[in-house]
């Protein structure tokens, strides 16, 4: 379980441009979609928030298989959420495609006074695990939320543009009428 990691708040801020102070945690799986512009091309993100609760771990594993990108996140004010990442990284390695784009997001960057996980620790973990990037975010003050999703969408589009033989499912990218659709994008928090 990744307590207080707040990915649901990040997706709410990204999708609806709102922050809800007392949002509950994701139970099971939550789904949202958003279209954004990446290098002049529309990219449709299908975001599956699989939560980070241990009791839903087997459900989460099935989403990894078809994900093109995975966000792993932790709360900078909760050491346990950071330490639990090793378990989730192990699952991603075991169940996701080898070319899946992985990113590490630290949440609650506005709570610097309560920080128990340093930025350097997050950067080191992302580097050690070969993640595309690491970023600290805050849903409350809207710090790096859109930027994090844009960077992952950019990375996925770049992978697709560079190689047409990547192991993406046929429906994962549709290049019709100027739209790129990136489907089954899982996240774990």
Short mmCIF file of C-alpha atoms in Angstrom, two decimals:
data_model
loop_
_atom_site.label_atom_id
_atom_site.label_comp_id
_atom_site.label_asym_id
_atom_site.label_seq_id
_atom_site.Cartn_x
_atom_site.Cartn_y
_atom_site.Cartn_z
CA UNK A 1 0.00 0.00 0.00
CA UNK A 2 1.26 3.47 -0.84
CA UNK A 3 -0.53 5.67 1.71
CA UNK A 4 -1.13 9.34 0.94
CA UNK A 5 0.58 9.25 -2.44
CA UNK A 6 -2.35 11.22 -3.90
CA UNK A 7 -2.26 10.20 -7.54
CA UNK A 8 -6.03 10.62 -7.60
CA UNK A 9 -5.43 14.30 -6.78
CA UNK A 10 -2.88 14.60 -9.57
CA UNK A 11 -5.26 13.11 -12.16
CA UNK A 12 -8.11 15.31 -10.88
CA UNK A 13 -5.91 18.41 -11.19
CA UNK A 14 -4.70 17.34 -14.65
CA UNK A 15 -8.12 16.43 -16.03
CA UNK A 16 -10.41 18.98 -14.33
CA UNK A 17 -7.98 21.72 -13.24
CA UNK A 18 -9.28 21.38 -9.67
CA UNK A 19 -7.96 20.43 -6.26
CA UNK A 20 -10.15 18.72 -3.69
CA UNK A 21 -8.68 18.90 -0.19
CA UNK A 22 -10.32 15.74 1.15
CA UNK A 23 -10.36 13.38 -1.84
CA UNK A 24 -10.51 9.69 -0.91
CA UNK A 25 -8.03 7.13 -2.17
CA UNK A 26 -8.61 5.10 -5.31
CA UNK A 27 -10.53 1.91 -4.56
CA UNK A 28 -9.79 -0.66 -7.25
CA UNK A 29 -9.30 1.17 -10.55
CA UNK A 30 -10.26 4.66 -11.74
CA UNK A 31 -10.22 5.71 -15.40
CA UNK A 32 -9.98 9.11 -17.05
CA UNK A 33 -9.12 10.45 -20.51
CA UNK A 34 -7.62 13.70 -21.70
CA UNK A 35 -6.43 14.94 -25.07
CA UNK A 36 -3.40 17.22 -25.22
CA UNK A 37 -1.15 18.73 -27.86
CA UNK A 38 2.36 17.29 -28.15
CA UNK A 39 4.57 18.82 -30.85
CA UNK A 40 1.57 19.97 -32.85
CA UNK A 41 -0.15 16.60 -32.73
CA UNK A 42 -3.15 15.72 -30.59
CA UNK A 43 -2.40 12.92 -28.15
CA UNK A 44 -5.22 11.18 -26.33
CA UNK A 45 -4.21 9.84 -22.92
CA UNK A 46 -6.23 7.05 -21.35
CA UNK A 47 -5.19 7.05 -17.71
CA UNK A 48 -5.89 4.09 -15.45
CA UNK A 49 -5.34 4.95 -11.78
CA UNK A 50 -4.87 1.53 -10.22
CA UNK A 51 -4.17 2.83 -6.72
CA UNK A 52 -1.49 1.41 -4.51
CA UNK A 53 -3.42 -0.65 -2.05
CA UNK A 54 -2.01 -4.09 -1.39
CA UNK A 55 -5.44 -5.74 -1.60
CA UNK A 56 -5.74 -4.66 -5.26
CA UNK A 57 -2.20 -5.63 -6.22
CA UNK A 58 -3.22 -8.64 -8.35
CA UNK A 59 -5.71 -6.48 -10.27
CA UNK A 60 -3.00 -3.87 -10.82
CA UNK A 61 -0.64 -6.47 -12.25
CA UNK A 62 -3.06 -7.20 -15.10
CA UNK A 63 -3.04 -3.52 -16.13
CA UNK A 64 0.75 -3.49 -16.44
CA UNK A 65 0.63 -5.98 -19.32
CA UNK A 66 -1.05 -3.55 -21.70
CA UNK A 67 0.36 -0.26 -20.41
CA UNK A 68 2.53 1.92 -22.62
CA UNK A 69 3.54 4.17 -19.73
CA UNK A 70 3.53 3.76 -15.97
CA UNK A 71 3.66 6.44 -13.29
CA UNK A 72 4.98 5.33 -9.93
CA UNK A 73 4.52 7.89 -7.21
CA UNK A 74 5.23 8.50 -3.57
CA UNK A 75 4.45 11.15 -0.98
CA UNK A 76 7.47 13.22 0.12
CA UNK A 77 6.00 13.36 3.64
CA UNK A 78 5.63 9.58 4.00
CA UNK A 79 8.79 7.46 4.08
CA UNK A 80 6.71 4.24 3.86
CA UNK A 81 5.29 5.28 0.48
CA UNK A 82 8.83 5.70 -0.85
CA UNK A 83 10.09 2.44 0.64
CA UNK A 84 7.10 0.54 -0.81
CA UNK A 85 8.15 1.49 -4.34
CA UNK A 86 10.54 -1.46 -4.60
CA UNK A 87 7.58 -3.87 -4.50
CA UNK A 88 5.74 -1.97 -7.23
CA UNK A 89 8.87 -1.65 -9.38
CA UNK A 90 9.34 -5.41 -9.07
CA UNK A 91 5.78 -5.94 -10.35
CA UNK A 92 6.32 -3.52 -13.25
CA UNK A 93 9.51 -5.36 -14.21
CA UNK A 94 7.76 -8.71 -14.00
CA UNK A 95 4.43 -7.89 -15.70
CA UNK A 96 4.91 -4.87 -18.00
CA UNK A 97 6.41 -4.85 -21.48
CA UNK A 98 10.19 -4.30 -21.47
CA UNK A 99 9.82 -1.03 -23.40
CA UNK A 100 7.19 0.50 -21.10
CA UNK A 101 7.95 4.14 -20.29
CA UNK A 102 8.31 4.45 -16.50
CA UNK A 103 8.35 7.70 -14.56
CA UNK A 104 8.68 8.51 -10.88
CA UNK A 105 6.53 11.26 -9.41
CA UNK A 106 6.91 12.68 -5.91
CA UNK A 107 3.68 14.21 -4.60
CA UNK A 108 2.95 16.93 -2.04
CA UNK A 109 5.99 19.04 -2.95
CA UNK A 110 4.21 21.99 -1.33
CA UNK A 111 4.70 20.37 2.10
CA UNK A 112 8.45 21.04 2.32
CA UNK A 113 8.33 21.40 6.12
CA UNK A 114 7.02 17.83 6.42
CA UNK A 115 9.47 16.33 3.93
CA UNK A 116 11.01 12.99 4.98
CA UNK A 117 12.17 11.84 1.52
CA UNK A 118 14.76 14.04 -0.18
CA UNK A 119 14.60 15.02 -3.82
CA UNK A 120 18.01 13.38 -4.27
CA UNK A 121 16.60 10.03 -3.08
CA UNK A 122 13.85 10.23 -5.69
CA UNK A 123 16.29 11.18 -8.43
CA UNK A 124 18.62 8.32 -7.47
CA UNK A 125 15.80 5.75 -7.51
CA UNK A 126 14.56 6.93 -10.92
CA UNK A 127 18.08 6.76 -12.33
CA UNK A 128 18.81 3.34 -10.81
CA UNK A 129 15.60 1.89 -12.26
CA UNK A 130 16.09 3.42 -15.73
CA UNK A 131 13.00 5.61 -15.56
CA UNK A 132 12.37 8.25 -18.21
CA UNK A 133 12.29 11.05 -15.65
CA UNK A 134 11.66 12.05 -12.05
CA UNK A 135 9.55 15.03 -11.05
CA UNK A 136 8.21 16.53 -7.84
CA UNK A 137 4.60 17.69 -8.03
CA UNK A 138 1.89 19.31 -5.97
CA UNK A 139 -1.77 19.03 -6.84
CA UNK A 140 -2.62 21.67 -4.26
CA UNK A 141 -0.52 24.46 -5.81
CA UNK A 142 -0.55 22.93 -9.30
CA UNK A 143 3.22 22.42 -9.42
CA UNK A 144 4.45 20.32 -12.38
CA UNK A 145 1.17 18.39 -12.73
CA UNK A 146 0.54 19.17 -16.41
CA UNK A 147 4.28 19.10 -17.05
CA UNK A 148 4.59 15.53 -15.73
CA UNK A 149 1.80 14.24 -17.97
CA UNK A 150 3.13 16.20 -20.95
CA UNK A 151 6.63 14.79 -20.49
CA UNK A 152 5.33 11.23 -20.36
CA UNK A 153 3.09 11.80 -23.39
CA UNK A 154 6.10 13.29 -25.21
CA UNK A 155 8.22 10.25 -24.31
CA UNK A 156 5.53 7.85 -25.54
CA UNK A 157 5.06 9.79 -28.78
CA UNK A 158 8.84 9.88 -29.29
CA UNK A 159 9.07 6.11 -28.81
CA UNK A 160 6.26 5.61 -31.30
CA UNK A 161 7.75 8.02 -33.85
CA UNK A 162 11.25 6.49 -33.59
CA UNK A 163 10.18 2.92 -34.07
CA UNK A 164 7.11 1.54 -35.75
CA UNK A 165 8.03 -1.96 -34.57
CA UNK A 166 7.60 -1.31 -30.84
CA UNK A 167 5.41 -3.85 -29.11
CA UNK A 168 2.37 -1.60 -28.81
CA UNK A 169 -1.07 -3.06 -29.27
CA UNK A 170 -2.69 -2.23 -32.59
CA UNK A 171 -5.27 0.06 -31.00
CA UNK A 172 -2.72 1.83 -28.82
CA UNK A 173 -1.83 4.42 -31.46
CA UNK A 174 -4.16 5.67 -34.15
CA UNK A 175 -2.65 8.22 -36.51
CA UNK A 176 -5.82 9.38 -38.16
CA UNK A 177 -7.09 12.93 -38.48
CA UNK A 178 -4.01 14.25 -36.68
CA UNK A 179 -4.61 12.41 -33.41
CA UNK A 180 -2.30 10.03 -31.62
CA UNK A 181 -4.08 7.87 -29.08
CA UNK A 182 -2.02 6.43 -26.26
CA UNK A 183 -4.09 3.82 -24.50
CA UNK A 184 -3.98 1.84 -21.33
CA UNK A 185 -1.65 4.07 -19.43
CA UNK A 186 -1.43 2.72 -15.93
CA UNK A 187 -0.32 4.42 -12.81
CA UNK A 188 0.39 3.07 -9.40
CA UNK A 189 0.10 5.00 -6.17
#
